Short mmCIF file of C-alpha atoms and ligand atoms in Angstrom, two decimals:
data_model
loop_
_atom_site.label_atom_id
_atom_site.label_comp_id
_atom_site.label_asym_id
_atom_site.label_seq_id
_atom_site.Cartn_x
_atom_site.Cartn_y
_atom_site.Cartn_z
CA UNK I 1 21.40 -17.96 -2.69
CA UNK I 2 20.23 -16.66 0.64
CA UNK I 3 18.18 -19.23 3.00
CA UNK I 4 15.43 -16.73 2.95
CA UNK I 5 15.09 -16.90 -0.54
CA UNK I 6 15.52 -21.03 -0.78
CA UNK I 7 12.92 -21.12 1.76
CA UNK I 8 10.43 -18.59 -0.33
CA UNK I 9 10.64 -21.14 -3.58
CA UNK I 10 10.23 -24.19 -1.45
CA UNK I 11 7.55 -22.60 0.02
CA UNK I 12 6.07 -21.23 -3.02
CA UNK I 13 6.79 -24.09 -5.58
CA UNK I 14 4.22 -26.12 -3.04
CA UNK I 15 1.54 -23.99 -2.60
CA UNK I 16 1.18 -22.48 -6.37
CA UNK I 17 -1.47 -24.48 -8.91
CA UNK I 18 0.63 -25.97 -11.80
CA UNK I 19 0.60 -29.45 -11.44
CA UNK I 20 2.72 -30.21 -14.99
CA UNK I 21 2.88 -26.43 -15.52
CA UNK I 22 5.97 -24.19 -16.11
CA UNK I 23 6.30 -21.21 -14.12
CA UNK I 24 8.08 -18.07 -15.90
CA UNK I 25 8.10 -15.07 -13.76
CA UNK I 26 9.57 -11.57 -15.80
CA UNK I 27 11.51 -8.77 -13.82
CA UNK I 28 10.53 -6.53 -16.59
CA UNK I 29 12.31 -3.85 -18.93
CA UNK I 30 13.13 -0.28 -17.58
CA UNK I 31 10.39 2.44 -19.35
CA UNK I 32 12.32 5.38 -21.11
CA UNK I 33 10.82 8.87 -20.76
CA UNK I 34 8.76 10.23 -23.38
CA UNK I 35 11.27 13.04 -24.54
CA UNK I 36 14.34 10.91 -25.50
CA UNK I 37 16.36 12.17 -22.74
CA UNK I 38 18.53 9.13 -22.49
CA UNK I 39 16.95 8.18 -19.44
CA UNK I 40 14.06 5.85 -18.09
CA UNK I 41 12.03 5.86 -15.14
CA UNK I 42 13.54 4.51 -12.04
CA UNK I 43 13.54 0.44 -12.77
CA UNK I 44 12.05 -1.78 -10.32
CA UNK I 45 12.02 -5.35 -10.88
CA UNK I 46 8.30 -6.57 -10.93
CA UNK I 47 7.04 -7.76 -7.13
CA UNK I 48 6.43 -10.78 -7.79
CA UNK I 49 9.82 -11.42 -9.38
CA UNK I 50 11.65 -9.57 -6.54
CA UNK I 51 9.81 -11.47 -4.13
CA UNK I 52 11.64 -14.90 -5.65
CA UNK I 53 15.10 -13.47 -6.26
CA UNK I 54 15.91 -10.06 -3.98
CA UNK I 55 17.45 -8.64 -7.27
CA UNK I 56 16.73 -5.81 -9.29
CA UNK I 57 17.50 -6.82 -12.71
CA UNK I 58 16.35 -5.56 -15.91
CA UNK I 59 15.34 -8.46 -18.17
CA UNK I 60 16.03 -11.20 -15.55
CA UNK I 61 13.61 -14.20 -15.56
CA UNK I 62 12.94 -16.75 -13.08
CA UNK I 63 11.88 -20.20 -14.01
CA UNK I 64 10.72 -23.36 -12.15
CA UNK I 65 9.82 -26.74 -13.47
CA UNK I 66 7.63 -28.50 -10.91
CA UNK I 67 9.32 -32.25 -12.68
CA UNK I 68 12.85 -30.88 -11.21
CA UNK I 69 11.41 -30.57 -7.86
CA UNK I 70 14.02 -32.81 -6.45
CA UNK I 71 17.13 -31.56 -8.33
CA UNK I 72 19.89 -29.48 -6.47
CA UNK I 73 18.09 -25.86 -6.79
CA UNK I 74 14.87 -27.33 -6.46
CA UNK I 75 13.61 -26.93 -9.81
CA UNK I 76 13.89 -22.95 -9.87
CA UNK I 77 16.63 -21.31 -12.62
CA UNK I 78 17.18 -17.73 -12.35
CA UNK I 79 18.08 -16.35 -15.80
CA UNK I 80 20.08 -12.89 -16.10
CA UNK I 81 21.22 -10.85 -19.14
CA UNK I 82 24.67 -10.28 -19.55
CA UNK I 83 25.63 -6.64 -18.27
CA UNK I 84 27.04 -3.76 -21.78
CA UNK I 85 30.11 -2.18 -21.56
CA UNK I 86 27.41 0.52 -21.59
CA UNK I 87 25.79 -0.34 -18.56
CA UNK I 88 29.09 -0.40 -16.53
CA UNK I 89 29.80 3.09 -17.81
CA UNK I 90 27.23 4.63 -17.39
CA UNK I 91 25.38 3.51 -14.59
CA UNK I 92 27.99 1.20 -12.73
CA UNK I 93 26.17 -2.08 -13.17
CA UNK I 94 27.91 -5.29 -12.33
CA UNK I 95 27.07 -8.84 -13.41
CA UNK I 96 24.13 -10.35 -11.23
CA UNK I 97 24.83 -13.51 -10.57
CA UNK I 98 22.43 -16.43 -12.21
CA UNK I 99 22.15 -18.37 -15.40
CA UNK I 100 23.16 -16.62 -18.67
CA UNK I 101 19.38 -15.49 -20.46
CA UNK I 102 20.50 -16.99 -23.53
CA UNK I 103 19.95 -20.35 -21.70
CA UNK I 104 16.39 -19.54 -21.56
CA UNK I 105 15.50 -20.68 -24.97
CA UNK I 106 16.96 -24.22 -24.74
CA UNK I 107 15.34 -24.58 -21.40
CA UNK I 108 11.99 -23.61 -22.81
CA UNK I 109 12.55 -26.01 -25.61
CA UNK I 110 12.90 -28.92 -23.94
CA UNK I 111 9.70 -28.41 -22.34
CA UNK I 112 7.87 -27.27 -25.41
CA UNK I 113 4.00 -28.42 -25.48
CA UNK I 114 3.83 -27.65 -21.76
CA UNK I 115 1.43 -25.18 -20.57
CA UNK I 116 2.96 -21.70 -19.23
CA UNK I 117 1.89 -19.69 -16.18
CA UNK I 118 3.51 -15.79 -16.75
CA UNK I 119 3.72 -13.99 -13.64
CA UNK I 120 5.91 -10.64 -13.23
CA UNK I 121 6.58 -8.48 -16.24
CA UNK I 122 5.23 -11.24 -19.19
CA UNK I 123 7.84 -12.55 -22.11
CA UNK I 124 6.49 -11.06 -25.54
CA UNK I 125 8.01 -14.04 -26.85
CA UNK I 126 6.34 -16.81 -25.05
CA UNK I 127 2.52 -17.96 -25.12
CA UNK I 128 1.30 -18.19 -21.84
CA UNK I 129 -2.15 -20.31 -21.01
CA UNK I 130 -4.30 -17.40 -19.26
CA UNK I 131 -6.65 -18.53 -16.85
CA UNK I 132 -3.77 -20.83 -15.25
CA UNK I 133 -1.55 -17.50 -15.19
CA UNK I 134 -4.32 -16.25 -13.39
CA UNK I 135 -4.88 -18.72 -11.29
CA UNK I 136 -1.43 -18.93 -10.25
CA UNK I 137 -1.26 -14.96 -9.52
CA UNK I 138 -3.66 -15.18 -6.91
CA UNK I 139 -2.54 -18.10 -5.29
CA UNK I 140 1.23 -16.51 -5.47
CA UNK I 141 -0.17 -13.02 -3.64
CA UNK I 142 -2.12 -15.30 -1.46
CA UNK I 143 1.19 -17.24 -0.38
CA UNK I 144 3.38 -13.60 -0.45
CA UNK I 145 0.79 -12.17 2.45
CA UNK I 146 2.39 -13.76 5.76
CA UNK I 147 5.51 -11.89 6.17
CA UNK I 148 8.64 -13.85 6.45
CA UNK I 149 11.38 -13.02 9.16
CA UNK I 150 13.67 -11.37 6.50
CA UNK I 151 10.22 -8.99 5.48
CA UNK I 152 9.49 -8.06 8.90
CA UNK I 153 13.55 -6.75 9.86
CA UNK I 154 12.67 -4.54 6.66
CA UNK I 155 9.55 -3.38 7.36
CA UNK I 156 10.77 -2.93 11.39
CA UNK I 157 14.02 -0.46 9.95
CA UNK I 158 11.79 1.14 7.40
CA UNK I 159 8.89 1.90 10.40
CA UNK I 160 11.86 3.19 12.17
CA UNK I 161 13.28 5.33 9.35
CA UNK I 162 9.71 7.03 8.90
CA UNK I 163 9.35 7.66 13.20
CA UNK I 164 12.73 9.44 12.60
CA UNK I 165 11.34 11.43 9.90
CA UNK I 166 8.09 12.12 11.81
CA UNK I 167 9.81 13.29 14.70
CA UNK I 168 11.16 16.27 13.26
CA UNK I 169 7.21 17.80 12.35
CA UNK I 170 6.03 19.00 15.27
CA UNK I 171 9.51 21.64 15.68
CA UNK I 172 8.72 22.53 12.20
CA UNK I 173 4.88 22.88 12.41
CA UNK I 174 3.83 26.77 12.98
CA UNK I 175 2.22 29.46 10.35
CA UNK I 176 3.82 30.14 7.64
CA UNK I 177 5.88 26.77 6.99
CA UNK I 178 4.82 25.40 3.48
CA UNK I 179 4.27 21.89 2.81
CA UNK I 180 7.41 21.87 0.83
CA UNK I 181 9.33 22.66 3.69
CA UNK I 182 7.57 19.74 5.40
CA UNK I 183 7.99 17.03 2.73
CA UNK I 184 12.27 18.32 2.50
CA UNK I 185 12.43 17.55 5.75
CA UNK I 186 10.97 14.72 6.38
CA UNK I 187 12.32 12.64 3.46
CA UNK I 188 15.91 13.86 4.17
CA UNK I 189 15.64 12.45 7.93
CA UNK I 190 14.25 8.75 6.47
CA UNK I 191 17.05 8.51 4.41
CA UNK I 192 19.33 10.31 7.34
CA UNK I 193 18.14 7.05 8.96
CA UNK I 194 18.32 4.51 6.45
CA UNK I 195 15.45 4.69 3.84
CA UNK I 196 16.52 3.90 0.24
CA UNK I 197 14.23 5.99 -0.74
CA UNK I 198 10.41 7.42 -0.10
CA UNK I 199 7.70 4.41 -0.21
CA UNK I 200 5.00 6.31 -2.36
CA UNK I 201 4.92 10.18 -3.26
CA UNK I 202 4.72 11.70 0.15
CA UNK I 203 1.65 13.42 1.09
CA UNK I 204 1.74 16.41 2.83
CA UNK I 205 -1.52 18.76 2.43
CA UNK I 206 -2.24 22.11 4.88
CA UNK I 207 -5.86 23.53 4.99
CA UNK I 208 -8.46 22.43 2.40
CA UNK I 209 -5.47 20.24 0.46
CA UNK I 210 -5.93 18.06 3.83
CA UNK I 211 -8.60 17.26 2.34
CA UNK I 212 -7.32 15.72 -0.84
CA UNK I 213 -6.38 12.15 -0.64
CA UNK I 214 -3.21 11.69 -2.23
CA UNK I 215 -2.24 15.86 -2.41
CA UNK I 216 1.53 16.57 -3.73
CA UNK I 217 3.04 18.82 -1.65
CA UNK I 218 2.83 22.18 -2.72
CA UNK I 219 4.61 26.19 -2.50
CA UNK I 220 1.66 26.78 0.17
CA UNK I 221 1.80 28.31 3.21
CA UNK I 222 -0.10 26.90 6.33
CA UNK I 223 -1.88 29.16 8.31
CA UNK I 224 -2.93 29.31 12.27
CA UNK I 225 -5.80 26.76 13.10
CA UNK I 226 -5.28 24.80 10.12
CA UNK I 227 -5.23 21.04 9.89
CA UNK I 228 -2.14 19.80 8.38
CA UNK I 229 -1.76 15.81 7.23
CA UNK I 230 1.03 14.17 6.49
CA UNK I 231 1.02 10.54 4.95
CA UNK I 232 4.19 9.16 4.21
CA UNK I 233 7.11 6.62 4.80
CA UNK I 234 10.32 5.69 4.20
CA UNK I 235 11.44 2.26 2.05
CA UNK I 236 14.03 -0.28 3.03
CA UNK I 237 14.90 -2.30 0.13
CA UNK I 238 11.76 -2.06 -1.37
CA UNK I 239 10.08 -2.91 1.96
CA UNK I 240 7.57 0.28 2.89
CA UNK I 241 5.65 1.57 5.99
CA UNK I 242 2.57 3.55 5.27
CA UNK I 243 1.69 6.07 8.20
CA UNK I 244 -0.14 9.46 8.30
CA UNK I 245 -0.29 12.04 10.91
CA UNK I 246 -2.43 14.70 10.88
CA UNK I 247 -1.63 18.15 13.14
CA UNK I 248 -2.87 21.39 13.56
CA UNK I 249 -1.10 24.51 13.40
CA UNK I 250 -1.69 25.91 16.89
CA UNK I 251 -4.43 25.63 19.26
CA UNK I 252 -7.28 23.33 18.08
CA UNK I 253 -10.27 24.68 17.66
CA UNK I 254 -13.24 22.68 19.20
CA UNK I 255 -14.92 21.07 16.29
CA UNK I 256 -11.38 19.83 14.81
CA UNK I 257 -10.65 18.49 18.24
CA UNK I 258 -14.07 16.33 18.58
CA UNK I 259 -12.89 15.15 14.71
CA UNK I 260 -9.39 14.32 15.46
CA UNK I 261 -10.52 12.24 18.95
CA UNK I 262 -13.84 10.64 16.49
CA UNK I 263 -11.37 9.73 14.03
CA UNK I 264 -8.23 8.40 16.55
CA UNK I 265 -11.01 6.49 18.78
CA UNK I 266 -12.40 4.65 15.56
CA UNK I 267 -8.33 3.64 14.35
CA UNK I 268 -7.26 2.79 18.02
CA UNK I 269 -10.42 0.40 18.51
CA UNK I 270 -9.69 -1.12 14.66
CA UNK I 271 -6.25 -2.09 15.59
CA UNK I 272 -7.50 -3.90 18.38
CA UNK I 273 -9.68 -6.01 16.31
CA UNK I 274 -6.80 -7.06 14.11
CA UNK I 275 -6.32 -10.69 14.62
CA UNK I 276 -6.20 -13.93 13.10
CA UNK I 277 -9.51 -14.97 11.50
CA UNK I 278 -11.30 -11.21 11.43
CA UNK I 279 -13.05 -10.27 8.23
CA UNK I 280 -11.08 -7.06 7.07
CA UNK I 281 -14.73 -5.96 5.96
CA UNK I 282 -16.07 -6.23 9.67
CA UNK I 283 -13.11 -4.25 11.03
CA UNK I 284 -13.56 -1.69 8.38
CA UNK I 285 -17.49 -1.51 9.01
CA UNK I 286 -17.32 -1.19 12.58
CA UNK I 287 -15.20 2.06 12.06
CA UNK I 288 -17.37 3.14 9.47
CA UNK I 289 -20.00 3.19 12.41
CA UNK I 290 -18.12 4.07 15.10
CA UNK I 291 -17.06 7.46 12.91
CA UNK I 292 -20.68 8.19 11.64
CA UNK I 293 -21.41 7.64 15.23
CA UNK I 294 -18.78 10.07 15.86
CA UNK I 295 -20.33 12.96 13.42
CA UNK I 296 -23.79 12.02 14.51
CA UNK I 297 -22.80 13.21 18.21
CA UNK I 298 -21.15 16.33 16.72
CA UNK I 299 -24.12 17.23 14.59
CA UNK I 300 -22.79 16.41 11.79
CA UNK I 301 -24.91 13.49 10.44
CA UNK I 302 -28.38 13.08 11.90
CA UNK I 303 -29.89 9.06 12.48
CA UNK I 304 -28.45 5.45 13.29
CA UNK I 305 -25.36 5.08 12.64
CA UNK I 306 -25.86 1.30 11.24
CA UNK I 307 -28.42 2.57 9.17
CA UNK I 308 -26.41 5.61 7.62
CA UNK I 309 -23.19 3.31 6.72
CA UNK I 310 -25.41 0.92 5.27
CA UNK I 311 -27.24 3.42 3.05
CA UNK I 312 -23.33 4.31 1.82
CA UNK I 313 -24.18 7.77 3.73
CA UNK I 314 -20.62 7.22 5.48
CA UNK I 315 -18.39 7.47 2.44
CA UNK I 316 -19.38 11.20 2.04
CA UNK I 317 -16.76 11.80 4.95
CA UNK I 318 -14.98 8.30 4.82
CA UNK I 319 -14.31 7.78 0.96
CA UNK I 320 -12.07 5.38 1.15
CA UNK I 321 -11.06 1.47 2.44
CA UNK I 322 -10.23 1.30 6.33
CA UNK I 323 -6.62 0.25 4.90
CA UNK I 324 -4.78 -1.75 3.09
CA UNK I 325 -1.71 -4.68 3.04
CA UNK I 326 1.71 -3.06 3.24
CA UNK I 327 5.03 -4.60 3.11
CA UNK I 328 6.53 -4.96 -0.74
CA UNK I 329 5.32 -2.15 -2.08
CA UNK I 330 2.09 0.05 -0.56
CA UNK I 331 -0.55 -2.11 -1.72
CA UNK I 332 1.51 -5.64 -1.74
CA UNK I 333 -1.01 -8.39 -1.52
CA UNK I 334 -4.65 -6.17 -1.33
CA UNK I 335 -7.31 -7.57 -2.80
CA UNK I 336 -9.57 -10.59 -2.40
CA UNK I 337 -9.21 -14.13 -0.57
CA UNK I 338 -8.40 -16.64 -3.48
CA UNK I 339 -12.19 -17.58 -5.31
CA UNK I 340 -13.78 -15.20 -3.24
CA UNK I 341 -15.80 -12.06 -5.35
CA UNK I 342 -16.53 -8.46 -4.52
CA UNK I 343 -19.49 -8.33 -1.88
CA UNK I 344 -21.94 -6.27 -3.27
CA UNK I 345 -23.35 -4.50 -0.12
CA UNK I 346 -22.81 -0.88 -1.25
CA UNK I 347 -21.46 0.08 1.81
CA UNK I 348 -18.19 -1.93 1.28
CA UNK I 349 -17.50 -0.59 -2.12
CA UNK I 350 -14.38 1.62 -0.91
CA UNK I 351 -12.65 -1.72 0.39
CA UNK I 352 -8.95 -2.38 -1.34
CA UNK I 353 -9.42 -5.80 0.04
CA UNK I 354 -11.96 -9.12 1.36
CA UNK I 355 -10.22 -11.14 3.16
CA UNK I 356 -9.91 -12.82 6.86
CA UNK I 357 -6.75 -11.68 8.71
CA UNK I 358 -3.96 -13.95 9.60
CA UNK I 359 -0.89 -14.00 12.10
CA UNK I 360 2.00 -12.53 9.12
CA UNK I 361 0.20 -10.42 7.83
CA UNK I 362 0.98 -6.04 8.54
CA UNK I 363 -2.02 -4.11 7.35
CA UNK I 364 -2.63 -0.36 7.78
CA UNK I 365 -5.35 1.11 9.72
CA UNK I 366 -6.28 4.42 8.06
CA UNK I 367 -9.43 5.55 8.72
CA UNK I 368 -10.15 9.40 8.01
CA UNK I 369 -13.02 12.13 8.15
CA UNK I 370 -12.86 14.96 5.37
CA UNK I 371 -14.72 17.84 4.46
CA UNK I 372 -14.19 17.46 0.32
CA UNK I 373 -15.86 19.81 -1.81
CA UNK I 374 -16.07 17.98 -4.87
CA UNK I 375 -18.29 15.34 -2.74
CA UNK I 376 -20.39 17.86 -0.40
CA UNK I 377 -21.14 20.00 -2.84
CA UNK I 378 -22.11 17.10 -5.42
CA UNK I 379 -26.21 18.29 -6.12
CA UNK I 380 -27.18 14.34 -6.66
CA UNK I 381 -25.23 13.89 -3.00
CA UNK I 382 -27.29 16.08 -1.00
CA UNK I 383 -30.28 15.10 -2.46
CA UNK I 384 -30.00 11.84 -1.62
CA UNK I 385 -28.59 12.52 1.54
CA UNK I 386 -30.29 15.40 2.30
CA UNK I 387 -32.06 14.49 6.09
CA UNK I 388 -28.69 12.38 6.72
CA UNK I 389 -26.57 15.45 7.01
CA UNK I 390 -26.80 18.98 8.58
CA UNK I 391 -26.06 20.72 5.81
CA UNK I 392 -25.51 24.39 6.82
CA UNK I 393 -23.30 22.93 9.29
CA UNK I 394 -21.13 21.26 6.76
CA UNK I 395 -21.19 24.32 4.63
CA UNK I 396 -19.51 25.96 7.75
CA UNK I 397 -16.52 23.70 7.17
CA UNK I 398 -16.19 23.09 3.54
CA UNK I 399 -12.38 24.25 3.85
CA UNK I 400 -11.73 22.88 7.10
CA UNK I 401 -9.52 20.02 5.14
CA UNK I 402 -9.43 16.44 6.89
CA UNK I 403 -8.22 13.80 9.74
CA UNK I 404 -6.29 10.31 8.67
CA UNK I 405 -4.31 8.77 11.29
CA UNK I 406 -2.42 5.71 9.76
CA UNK I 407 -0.46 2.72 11.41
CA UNK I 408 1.34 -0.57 10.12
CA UNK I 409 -0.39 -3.39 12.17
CA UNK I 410 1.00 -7.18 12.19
CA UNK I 411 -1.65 -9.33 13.15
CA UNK I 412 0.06 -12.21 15.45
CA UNK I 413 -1.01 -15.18 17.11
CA UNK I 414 -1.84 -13.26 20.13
CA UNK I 415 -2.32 -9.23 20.02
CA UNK I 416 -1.99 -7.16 17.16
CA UNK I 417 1.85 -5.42 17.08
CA UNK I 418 1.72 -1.63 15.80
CA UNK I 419 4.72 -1.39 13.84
CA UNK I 420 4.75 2.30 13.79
CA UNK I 421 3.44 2.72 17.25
CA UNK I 422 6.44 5.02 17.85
CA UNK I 423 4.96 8.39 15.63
CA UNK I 424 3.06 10.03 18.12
CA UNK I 425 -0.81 10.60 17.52
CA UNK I 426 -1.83 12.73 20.76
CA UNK I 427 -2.95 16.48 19.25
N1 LIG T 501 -0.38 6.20 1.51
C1 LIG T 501 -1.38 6.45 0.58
C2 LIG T 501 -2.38 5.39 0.45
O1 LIG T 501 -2.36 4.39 1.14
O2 LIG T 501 -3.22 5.51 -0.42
MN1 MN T 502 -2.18 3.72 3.19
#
């Protein structure tokens, strides 16, 4: 086994809570499609089991017993089904290396009576004890969120994948070029330079779709003066980088140009604050303000800024969380410091995560302003909002689409490192 992957169970075997607990953690079974077409979705071993073994292997198993701690593989077993003469025919699988899975039952046998903690893809067959799987989720995620040496060369090849993908936009950027055209061309250059594939669906949306958070590329056609936002990446062995660009089709007009430089001042100034010990939900806060600040000077929003993100008023432009973890997947570990709950101020409820920063771990820094219809023109919105926001002026720009501007920031000891500081974000 690779010393990366010895050092991961070491690692983890320490820091998760099972104390005479038995660990059992599922890669999962590959989901057919609905129509019987003899074929399932692309399988991915579950995260969590990757994360122990580097394998993709439908119906593999991991197992650790914390009493054979001191035995030659440490007390971990990694159990693998036997490949078909099916699978080597028709998709060219070959043995993966491990314990055969029929060696799984004795094994759980002998330690029969022992409570089970079920992480990955969970074993119909076995009764697992619920809180402790629980418990031992978050403390896994918790241990998963420092990138390790091996993660970061992944993450650094992906990051450089997507910058090679990126670069070819701005050639290809000029009326009449549909988002299709866009998304081809991007996701052929990541893989061109190494990506195993795209991280999430790639976003690409011209005009009003700018506008739409995750938007699938579509047949349109962008037109002069539009905005056009891209927001995608490339994945390196299931490692992904998470960037958006946004562009415009020609000359700026004035008001996108004061959004684009509100919006780019607010992400440059977060990624500054992106060091060890930071509360994610002050970072994401002070760009709240710093953006309502932003629309206030554009006369856009009318008041205090602090005042207008903490009556929510923000999240009519800013929907969404200042970012989220990246690394094994686009979310990876998101979410909450272990035993900590959801703050209730209403002005954080957008967040994908509550926790303090910490040298390891890459985050993105995504904030955005967008003009969406189905929230402006919400009637219960602009009543309560209704001297918080120059209205006719927003009805002006109901199609005007959106700004994002993404980046991939490891926090470090010292300053943060923009691991996709290489895209260029000038307009
Ligand atoms: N890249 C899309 C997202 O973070 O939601
Ligand atoms: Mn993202």
């Amino acid at each position: 086994m690779s010393d990366f992957l010895s050092a991961r169970r070491t690692r983890l075997a320490a820091a998760l809570p099972l104390d005479d607990a038995i660990l059992l953690v599922g890669a999962g079974l590959p989901v057919p499609l609905p129509e019987g077409s003899d074929q399932s979705y692309p399988f991915r071993s579950h995260a969590e089991y990757y994360y122990l073994t580097g394998q993709e292997c439908t119906g593999g198993v991991v197992a650790f017993d914390p009493r054979d701690r001191n035995t030659r593989d440490g007390g971990w077993v990694s159990f693998v089904p036997e490949v078909t003469e099916g699978e080597r025919v028709w998709e060219g699988r070959t043995q993966t290396p491990g314990t055969p899975l029929a060696a799984l039952e004795s094994w759980l046998s002998a330690r029969r009576g022992r409570p089970v903690a079920m992480l990955g893809a969970p074993l119909r067959t076995v009764a697992a004890d619920d809180p402790l799987t629980q418990r031992t989720r978050e403390q896994l995620k918790h241990a998963r969120r420092p990138k390790d040496a091996h993660e970061l060369a992944l993450l650094r090849r992906a990051a450089a994948a997507t910058a090679a993908g990126y670069a070819k936009l701005p050639g290809l950027i000029r009326p009449g070029v549909t988002e299709r055209a866009l998304q081809i061309e991007l996701e052929a250059e990541f893989f061109r330079h190494g990506a195993t594939r795209p991280g999430y669906g790639s976003i690409v949306g011209s005009g009003p779709n700018a506008a739409v958070l995750h938007f699938e590329p579509s047949a349109r056609a962008a037109r002069a003066g539009e905005f056009v936002l891209v927001d995608a990446g490339g994945e390196i062995d299931r490692y992904v980088t998470d960037v958006t660009r946004t562009y415009v089709v020609g000359e700026p007009s004035p008001f996108q140009r004061d959004l684009y430089h509100v919006v780019l001042a607010a992400e440059e100034r977060a990624i500054t604050r992106c060091v060890p010990g930071a509360e994610w939900k002050d970072i994401h806060l002070a760009a709240a303000v710093e953006m309502v600040g932003g629309l206030v000077a554009m006369g856009v929003m009318r008041g205090t800024p602090e005042s207008l993100v903490a009556q929510e008023a923000h999240t009519l432009f800013f929907p969404h969380g200042l970012g989220h973890m990246v690394g094994l997947g686009v979310r990876d570990g998101s979410g909450t410091l272990p035993g900590r709950s959801k703050d209730p101020r209403p002005s954080l409820r957008t967040l994908r995560m509550d926790l303090p920063l910490a040298a390891g771990y890459v985050v993105t820094v995504e904030p955005g302003l967008y003009f969406i219809p189905a929230l402006l023109n919400d009637p219960a919105r602009r009543d309560r909002f209704r001297d918080a926001v120059n209205w006719p002026l927003v009805e002006q720009h109901l199609d005007l689409g959106g700004v994002r501007i993404e980046d991939n920031i490891l926090v470090t000891p010292g300053a943060p490192e923009n691991l996709t500081a290489a895209i260029p974000k000038a307009l």
